Short mmCIF file of C-alpha atoms in Angstrom, two decimals:
data_model
loop_
_atom_site.label_atom_id
_atom_site.label_comp_id
_atom_site.label_asym_id
_atom_site.label_seq_id
_atom_site.Cartn_x
_atom_site.Cartn_y
_atom_site.Cartn_z
CA UNK A 18 0.00 0.00 0.00
CA UNK A 19 1.25 3.44 -0.95
CA UNK A 20 0.17 4.89 2.39
CA UNK A 21 2.24 2.53 4.50
CA UNK A 22 5.26 2.89 2.21
CA UNK A 23 5.00 6.69 2.40
CA UNK A 24 4.60 6.63 6.19
CA UNK A 25 7.49 4.23 6.75
CA UNK A 26 10.09 5.30 4.20
CA UNK A 27 9.31 8.85 3.04
CA UNK A 28 7.58 11.21 5.50
CA UNK A 29 5.05 11.54 8.33
CA UNK A 30 3.72 14.87 7.07
CA UNK A 31 -0.03 15.15 6.63
CA UNK A 32 -0.46 16.17 2.98
CA UNK A 33 1.80 13.45 1.43
CA UNK A 34 0.02 10.80 3.53
CA UNK A 35 -3.37 12.20 2.48
CA UNK A 36 -2.30 12.08 -1.18
CA UNK A 37 -1.07 8.50 -0.79
CA UNK A 38 -4.37 7.48 0.83
CA UNK A 39 -6.35 9.07 -1.99
CA UNK A 40 -4.25 7.17 -4.55
CA UNK A 41 -4.83 3.94 -2.63
CA UNK A 42 -8.57 4.62 -2.66
CA UNK A 43 -8.52 5.29 -6.42
CA UNK A 44 -6.59 2.07 -7.07
CA UNK A 45 -8.93 0.14 -4.77
CA UNK A 46 -12.01 1.45 -6.56
CA UNK A 47 -10.49 0.59 -9.95
CA UNK A 48 -9.88 -2.96 -8.76
CA UNK A 49 -13.49 -3.19 -7.57
CA UNK A 50 -14.73 -1.78 -10.91
CA UNK A 51 -12.83 -4.47 -12.82
CA UNK A 52 -14.25 -7.18 -10.56
CA UNK A 53 -18.00 -6.70 -10.49
CA UNK A 54 -18.30 -3.04 -9.55
CA UNK A 55 -20.61 -2.11 -6.72
CA UNK A 56 -21.86 -5.69 -6.43
CA UNK A 57 -18.39 -6.85 -5.38
CA UNK A 58 -18.70 -7.96 -1.71
CA UNK A 59 -15.12 -6.85 -1.01
CA UNK A 60 -15.97 -3.19 -1.58
CA UNK A 61 -16.45 -2.80 2.18
CA UNK A 62 -12.70 -3.37 2.61
CA UNK A 63 -12.22 0.18 1.33
CA UNK A 64 -13.48 1.36 4.73
CA UNK A 65 -10.05 0.42 6.08
CA UNK A 66 -8.61 3.54 4.46
CA UNK A 67 -10.93 5.71 6.58
CA UNK A 68 -9.63 4.06 9.75
CA UNK A 69 -6.03 4.59 8.62
CA UNK A 70 -6.80 8.24 7.77
CA UNK A 71 -8.05 9.02 11.27
CA UNK A 72 -5.11 7.20 12.82
CA UNK A 73 -2.42 9.03 10.82
CA UNK A 74 -3.92 12.37 9.78
CA UNK A 75 -5.42 15.49 11.39
CA UNK A 76 -9.25 15.65 11.28
CA UNK A 77 -9.35 17.98 8.24
CA UNK A 78 -7.25 15.69 6.06
CA UNK A 79 -9.10 12.63 7.37
CA UNK A 80 -12.41 14.22 6.33
CA UNK A 81 -11.01 14.70 2.81
CA UNK A 82 -10.22 10.98 2.68
CA UNK A 83 -13.79 10.16 3.81
CA UNK A 84 -15.26 12.32 1.04
CA UNK A 85 -12.95 10.74 -1.58
CA UNK A 86 -14.00 7.28 -0.39
CA UNK A 87 -17.71 8.15 -0.69
CA UNK A 88 -17.21 9.66 -4.16
CA UNK A 89 -15.40 6.51 -5.20
CA UNK A 90 -18.36 4.39 -4.13
CA UNK A 91 -20.82 6.64 -5.96
CA UNK A 92 -18.66 6.38 -9.09
CA UNK A 93 -18.90 2.58 -8.93
CA UNK A 94 -22.47 2.79 -10.25
CA UNK A 95 -21.35 3.98 -13.69
CA UNK A 96 -17.61 3.32 -13.66
CA UNK A 97 -17.66 -0.33 -14.95
CA UNK A 98 -19.40 0.75 -18.18
CA UNK A 99 -16.45 3.01 -18.99
CA UNK A 100 -13.79 0.37 -18.54
CA UNK A 101 -12.53 -1.93 -21.33
CA UNK A 102 -14.01 -5.40 -21.18
CA UNK A 103 -16.76 -4.41 -18.74
CA UNK A 104 -19.37 -3.13 -21.23
CA UNK A 105 -21.05 -6.55 -21.43
CA UNK A 106 -22.08 -6.24 -17.80
CA UNK A 107 -23.51 -2.73 -18.20
CA UNK A 108 -27.05 -3.74 -19.18
CA UNK A 109 -27.31 -6.10 -16.24
CA UNK A 110 -25.70 -3.57 -13.90
CA UNK A 111 -28.21 -0.85 -14.86
CA UNK A 112 -31.33 -3.00 -14.41
CA UNK A 113 -33.86 -1.81 -11.84
CA UNK A 114 -33.05 -4.51 -9.30
CA UNK A 115 -29.27 -4.04 -9.58
CA UNK A 116 -29.65 -0.26 -9.46
CA UNK A 117 -31.59 -0.55 -6.21
CA UNK A 118 -28.96 -2.96 -4.93
CA UNK A 119 -26.19 -0.55 -5.95
CA UNK A 120 -27.91 2.39 -4.24
CA UNK A 121 -28.32 0.28 -1.12
CA UNK A 122 -24.63 -0.66 -1.19
CA UNK A 123 -23.62 2.97 -1.58
CA UNK A 124 -25.98 4.06 1.21
CA UNK A 125 -24.63 1.34 3.48
CA UNK A 126 -21.07 2.39 2.69
CA UNK A 127 -21.86 6.05 3.46
CA UNK A 128 -23.51 5.15 6.78
CA UNK A 129 -20.64 2.84 7.73
CA UNK A 130 -18.10 5.50 6.74
CA UNK A 131 -19.89 8.13 8.85
CA UNK A 132 -20.08 5.81 11.87
CA UNK A 133 -16.40 4.87 11.55
CA UNK A 134 -15.36 8.51 11.07
CA UNK A 135 -17.28 9.73 14.10
CA UNK A 136 -16.09 6.82 16.24
CA UNK A 137 -12.45 7.25 15.24
CA UNK A 138 -12.62 11.01 15.78
CA UNK A 139 -14.08 10.51 19.25
CA UNK A 140 -11.57 7.81 20.19
CA UNK A 141 -8.63 9.83 18.87
CA UNK A 142 -9.79 12.91 20.75
CA UNK A 143 -10.13 10.87 23.96
CA UNK A 144 -6.68 9.43 23.35
CA UNK A 145 -5.12 12.88 22.94
CA UNK A 146 -6.90 14.11 26.07
CA UNK A 147 -5.62 11.10 28.02
CA UNK A 148 -2.10 11.73 26.72
CA UNK A 149 -2.34 15.39 27.72
CA UNK A 150 -3.68 14.50 31.17
CA UNK A 151 -0.87 11.97 31.62
CA UNK A 152 1.72 14.54 30.55
CA UNK A 153 0.27 17.09 32.98
CA UNK A 154 0.33 14.47 35.74
CA UNK A 155 4.00 13.76 35.01
CA UNK A 156 4.80 17.49 35.11
CA UNK A 157 2.92 17.91 38.40
CA UNK A 158 4.71 14.90 39.89
CA UNK A 159 8.09 16.32 38.86
CA UNK A 160 7.14 19.73 40.21
CA UNK A 161 5.92 18.23 43.49
CA UNK A 162 9.15 16.26 43.87
CA UNK A 163 11.16 19.43 43.30
CA UNK A 164 9.02 21.37 45.77
CA UNK A 165 9.39 18.56 48.32
CA UNK A 166 13.16 18.83 48.02
CA UNK A 167 13.00 22.61 48.38
CA UNK A 168 10.64 22.28 51.35
CA UNK A 169 12.95 19.82 53.09
CA UNK A 170 15.89 22.17 52.53
CA UNK A 171 13.86 25.12 53.84
CA UNK A 172 12.83 23.18 56.94
CA UNK A 173 16.45 22.23 57.61
CA UNK A 174 17.54 25.84 57.10
CA UNK A 175 14.87 27.08 59.52
CA UNK A 176 15.97 24.54 62.09
CA UNK A 177 19.61 25.55 61.67
CA UNK A 178 18.83 29.27 61.88
CA UNK A 179 16.66 28.98 65.01
CA UNK A 180 19.60 28.46 67.39
CA UNK A 181 21.70 31.39 66.10
CA UNK A 182 18.62 33.61 66.30
CA UNK A 183 18.17 32.67 69.94
CA UNK A 184 21.81 33.56 70.55
CA UNK A 185 21.32 36.87 68.77
CA UNK A 186 18.32 37.55 71.00
CA UNK A 187 20.49 37.13 74.10
CA UNK A 188 23.16 39.35 72.58
CA UNK A 189 20.53 41.95 71.76
CA UNK A 190 19.38 42.01 75.39
CA UNK A 191 22.95 42.65 76.48
CA UNK A 192 23.36 45.25 73.73
CA UNK A 193 20.36 47.18 75.01
CA UNK A 194 22.11 47.53 78.37
CA UNK A 195 25.33 48.85 76.84
CA UNK A 196 26.11 52.53 76.46
CA UNK A 197 26.14 52.80 72.64
CA UNK A 198 24.24 54.78 70.06
CA UNK A 199 20.46 54.42 70.51
CA UNK A 200 19.69 54.28 66.78
CA UNK A 201 21.99 51.27 66.36
CA UNK A 202 20.21 49.46 69.18
CA UNK A 203 16.82 50.14 67.62
CA UNK A 204 17.94 49.11 64.14
CA UNK A 205 19.46 45.85 65.36
CA UNK A 206 16.40 45.04 67.47
CA UNK A 207 14.07 45.83 64.56
CA UNK A 208 15.90 43.57 62.10
CA UNK A 209 16.11 40.77 64.64
CA UNK A 210 12.38 41.08 65.30
CA UNK A 211 11.67 40.72 61.56
CA UNK A 212 13.76 37.52 61.41
CA UNK A 213 11.99 36.08 64.44
CA UNK A 214 8.58 37.01 63.03
CA UNK A 215 9.41 35.34 59.70
CA UNK A 216 10.51 32.15 61.46
CA UNK A 217 7.36 32.13 63.55
CA UNK A 218 5.17 32.62 60.48
CA UNK A 219 6.97 29.77 58.72
CA UNK A 220 6.37 27.46 61.69
CA UNK A 221 2.67 28.37 61.79
CA UNK A 222 2.29 27.84 58.04
CA UNK A 223 4.08 24.48 58.22
CA UNK A 224 1.79 23.41 61.06
CA UNK A 225 -1.28 24.41 59.04
CA UNK A 226 -0.11 22.31 56.10
CA UNK A 227 0.77 19.34 58.32
CA UNK A 228 -2.61 19.32 60.08
CA UNK A 229 -4.56 20.51 57.01
CA UNK A 230 -5.93 23.30 59.14
CA UNK A 231 -7.61 26.22 57.40
CA UNK A 232 -8.68 29.63 58.63
CA UNK A 233 -11.31 32.08 57.45
CA UNK A 234 -9.86 35.37 56.23
CA UNK A 235 -11.75 38.36 54.93
CA UNK A 236 -10.40 40.06 51.83
CA UNK A 237 -9.60 43.08 53.97
CA UNK A 238 -7.44 40.92 56.26
CA UNK A 239 -5.68 39.38 53.25
CA UNK A 240 -4.79 42.84 51.92
CA UNK A 241 -3.45 43.88 55.35
CA UNK A 242 -1.28 40.74 55.64
CA UNK A 243 0.06 41.18 52.11
CA UNK A 244 0.95 44.80 52.76
CA UNK A 245 2.91 43.80 55.87
CA UNK A 246 4.83 41.11 53.99
CA UNK A 247 5.67 43.44 51.12
CA UNK A 248 6.69 46.21 53.50
CA UNK A 249 9.35 43.83 54.82
CA UNK A 250 10.38 42.22 51.50
CA UNK A 251 10.25 45.24 49.15
CA UNK A 252 9.92 48.48 51.10
CA UNK A 253 11.24 50.43 48.09
CA UNK A 254 8.39 49.41 45.76
CA UNK A 255 5.07 51.18 45.25
CA UNK A 256 2.04 48.88 45.18
CA UNK A 257 -1.33 50.39 44.32
CA UNK A 258 -4.11 48.37 45.95
CA UNK A 259 -7.62 48.58 44.56
CA UNK A 260 -10.59 46.79 46.11
CA UNK A 261 -14.21 47.95 46.47
CA UNK A 262 -15.18 48.35 50.14
CA UNK A 263 -18.26 46.16 49.75
CA UNK A 264 -16.08 43.16 48.81
CA UNK A 265 -13.68 43.39 51.76
CA UNK A 266 -16.02 41.37 54.00
CA UNK A 267 -16.02 38.32 51.69
CA UNK A 268 -14.40 35.28 53.33
CA UNK A 269 -11.68 33.04 51.89
CA UNK A 270 -10.87 29.71 53.56
CA UNK A 271 -7.14 28.93 53.40
CA UNK A 272 -4.08 28.19 55.48
CA UNK A 273 -1.28 30.63 56.19
CA UNK A 274 0.65 29.65 53.03
CA UNK A 275 -1.83 31.80 51.06
CA UNK A 276 -0.11 35.04 52.02
CA UNK A 277 3.46 34.23 50.91
CA UNK A 278 2.06 32.62 47.73
CA UNK A 279 0.34 35.83 46.64
CA UNK A 280 3.16 37.99 47.98
CA UNK A 281 5.63 36.05 45.79
CA UNK A 282 3.57 36.91 42.71
CA UNK A 283 3.57 40.59 43.62
CA UNK A 284 7.33 40.50 44.30
CA UNK A 285 7.88 38.85 40.90
CA UNK A 286 5.86 41.66 39.31
CA UNK A 287 7.98 44.24 41.13
CA UNK A 288 11.16 42.52 39.92
CA UNK A 289 9.84 42.49 36.34
CA UNK A 290 9.13 46.21 36.49
CA UNK A 291 12.49 46.86 38.11
CA UNK A 292 14.27 45.80 34.91
CA UNK A 293 12.36 48.60 33.16
CA UNK A 294 13.04 50.99 36.06
CA UNK A 295 9.34 50.93 36.99
CA UNK A 296 8.79 49.98 40.64
CA UNK A 297 5.04 50.59 40.48
CA UNK A 298 2.70 47.57 40.54
CA UNK A 299 -1.08 47.59 40.41
CA UNK A 300 -3.01 44.98 42.42
CA UNK A 301 -6.77 44.92 41.84
CA UNK A 302 -9.07 42.64 43.86
CA UNK A 303 -12.64 41.95 42.82
CA UNK A 304 -15.42 39.38 43.07
CA UNK A 305 -16.73 37.60 39.98
CA UNK A 306 -18.99 34.65 39.24
CA UNK A 307 -17.33 31.61 37.66
CA UNK A 308 -19.80 28.81 36.86
CA UNK A 309 -22.30 30.46 39.24
CA UNK A 310 -19.74 30.33 42.11
CA UNK A 311 -18.26 33.52 43.61
CA UNK A 312 -14.53 33.82 43.05
CA UNK A 313 -11.96 36.29 44.28
CA UNK A 314 -10.00 37.60 41.28
CA UNK A 315 -6.66 39.29 41.81
CA UNK A 316 -5.11 41.16 38.88
CA UNK A 317 -1.40 41.92 39.35
CA UNK A 318 -0.11 44.19 36.59
CA UNK A 319 3.52 45.18 36.23
CA UNK A 320 5.29 47.52 33.80
CA UNK A 321 7.89 45.01 32.63
CA UNK A 322 8.76 43.70 29.18
CA UNK A 323 6.11 40.98 29.20
CA UNK A 324 6.46 37.24 28.62
CA UNK A 325 6.95 35.27 25.43
CA UNK A 326 4.47 32.55 24.45
CA UNK A 327 6.92 29.85 25.56
CA UNK A 328 7.39 31.54 28.94
CA UNK A 329 3.63 31.85 29.44
CA UNK A 330 3.24 28.10 28.88
CA UNK A 331 6.03 27.12 31.28
CA UNK A 332 5.92 29.72 34.06
CA UNK A 333 4.63 28.33 37.32
CA UNK A 334 4.57 24.76 36.01
CA UNK A 335 8.26 23.95 35.86
CA UNK A 336 11.50 25.47 37.06
CA UNK A 337 13.15 27.27 34.19
CA UNK A 338 16.26 29.40 34.06
CA UNK A 339 15.67 33.13 33.89
CA UNK A 340 17.66 36.30 34.41
CA UNK A 341 16.69 36.33 38.08
CA UNK A 342 16.94 32.63 38.95
CA UNK A 343 14.99 29.43 38.42
CA UNK A 344 11.43 30.78 38.72
CA UNK A 345 10.98 28.88 41.99
CA UNK A 346 8.73 31.55 43.50
CA UNK A 347 6.20 31.25 40.66
CA UNK A 348 6.24 27.43 40.91
CA UNK A 349 5.65 27.50 44.67
CA UNK A 350 2.86 30.07 44.33
CA UNK A 351 1.23 28.07 41.52
CA UNK A 352 1.34 24.83 43.53
CA UNK A 353 0.08 26.51 46.72
CA UNK A 354 -2.87 28.26 45.07
CA UNK A 355 -3.75 25.08 43.19
CA UNK A 356 -3.74 23.14 46.48
CA UNK A 357 -6.10 25.75 47.97
CA UNK A 358 -8.55 25.28 45.09
CA UNK A 359 -7.42 28.34 43.16
CA UNK A 360 -5.78 29.05 39.84
CA UNK A 361 -3.05 31.33 38.59
CA UNK A 362 -2.18 32.30 35.02
CA UNK A 363 0.04 34.79 33.22
CA UNK A 364 -0.46 36.77 30.03
CA UNK A 365 1.33 39.61 28.30
CA UNK A 366 -0.41 42.93 27.73
CA UNK A 367 0.57 46.21 26.11
CA UNK A 368 1.54 47.52 29.56
CA UNK A 369 3.51 44.50 30.79
CA UNK A 370 2.58 41.15 32.37
CA UNK A 371 -0.81 40.48 33.92
CA UNK A 372 -0.91 37.81 36.63
CA UNK A 373 -4.43 36.55 37.25
CA UNK A 374 -5.29 34.71 40.48
CA UNK A 375 -8.63 33.01 41.13
CA UNK A 376 -9.66 31.84 44.61
CA UNK A 377 -13.00 30.35 45.71
CA UNK A 378 -15.03 32.53 48.09
CA UNK A 379 -16.42 30.69 51.10
CA UNK A 380 -18.99 33.28 52.18
CA UNK A 381 -20.16 36.69 51.06
CA UNK A 382 -23.14 38.74 52.18
#
């Protein structure tokens, strides 16, 4: 068969395979025409080409093959009379009974071709969806393994830092009693307090994850917590917060990992704008209905250079090298929000990169 020879030895491209299939169908119909025409019981074997078309070709090319196959069957009614040595059968072939039989054979072929085409299209679509789901599962498993490694390293680091911080606390108490500059004492105590607060927040978040404990936060409380985190992480950046007052009482159920997950996205937006010397980020919170369920939508817009199509597909799903690191913050945020029942996506706009976060709302009056 020309199709198999083309597929195996020449190319896997769609249009040469479609052409080879059409030639196979023409040759098959000529063979049938020389051996009894439409009354040949082996004419149903031509349905095999439709199956092959849907296995090897995109739907558009496969549909062309289906139409060529049907036209070939219709041509079988008058084709034998045009072939040398077949004219003697023409009178019998065009009798009323044989014409009805021929029309029935053609109708049966068309119905069978339609059933096979629809079945193969459905099965192929299900197959591609299963392959895509399996690929996504593999990517999630790899991402989770990477995050587990990072989490273990972070836990070890926190454990190792706890003892030196306690020692620094004792030294700070002694420092406060010494006769040195007051501003130095205050600055040292302030920075030490930030480190201790961060460690305590990490312990609380880890305990929430371990026990699967969730808390109810209003949108107003979420904004307050995020502002505090950003004031510590990026005090030099300007973040414009926008949220209608009537939505600030809506409740989100989540653990404490929600705050660093969203804060990481805002920090990434600040870093993106920093490369364009724009340290202004807009964060807009709103409530929308998604499938009749209220959702908190967070739009984080930076003034950076935007993301390419390849970056938009990979960001948050896998660790990829970038100018500022491995993109670990986006991966952790993506995994955390997904675990909390939310979603996060990125898209380029004329102004920069828009990060869209969706979170389910537990209660809203």
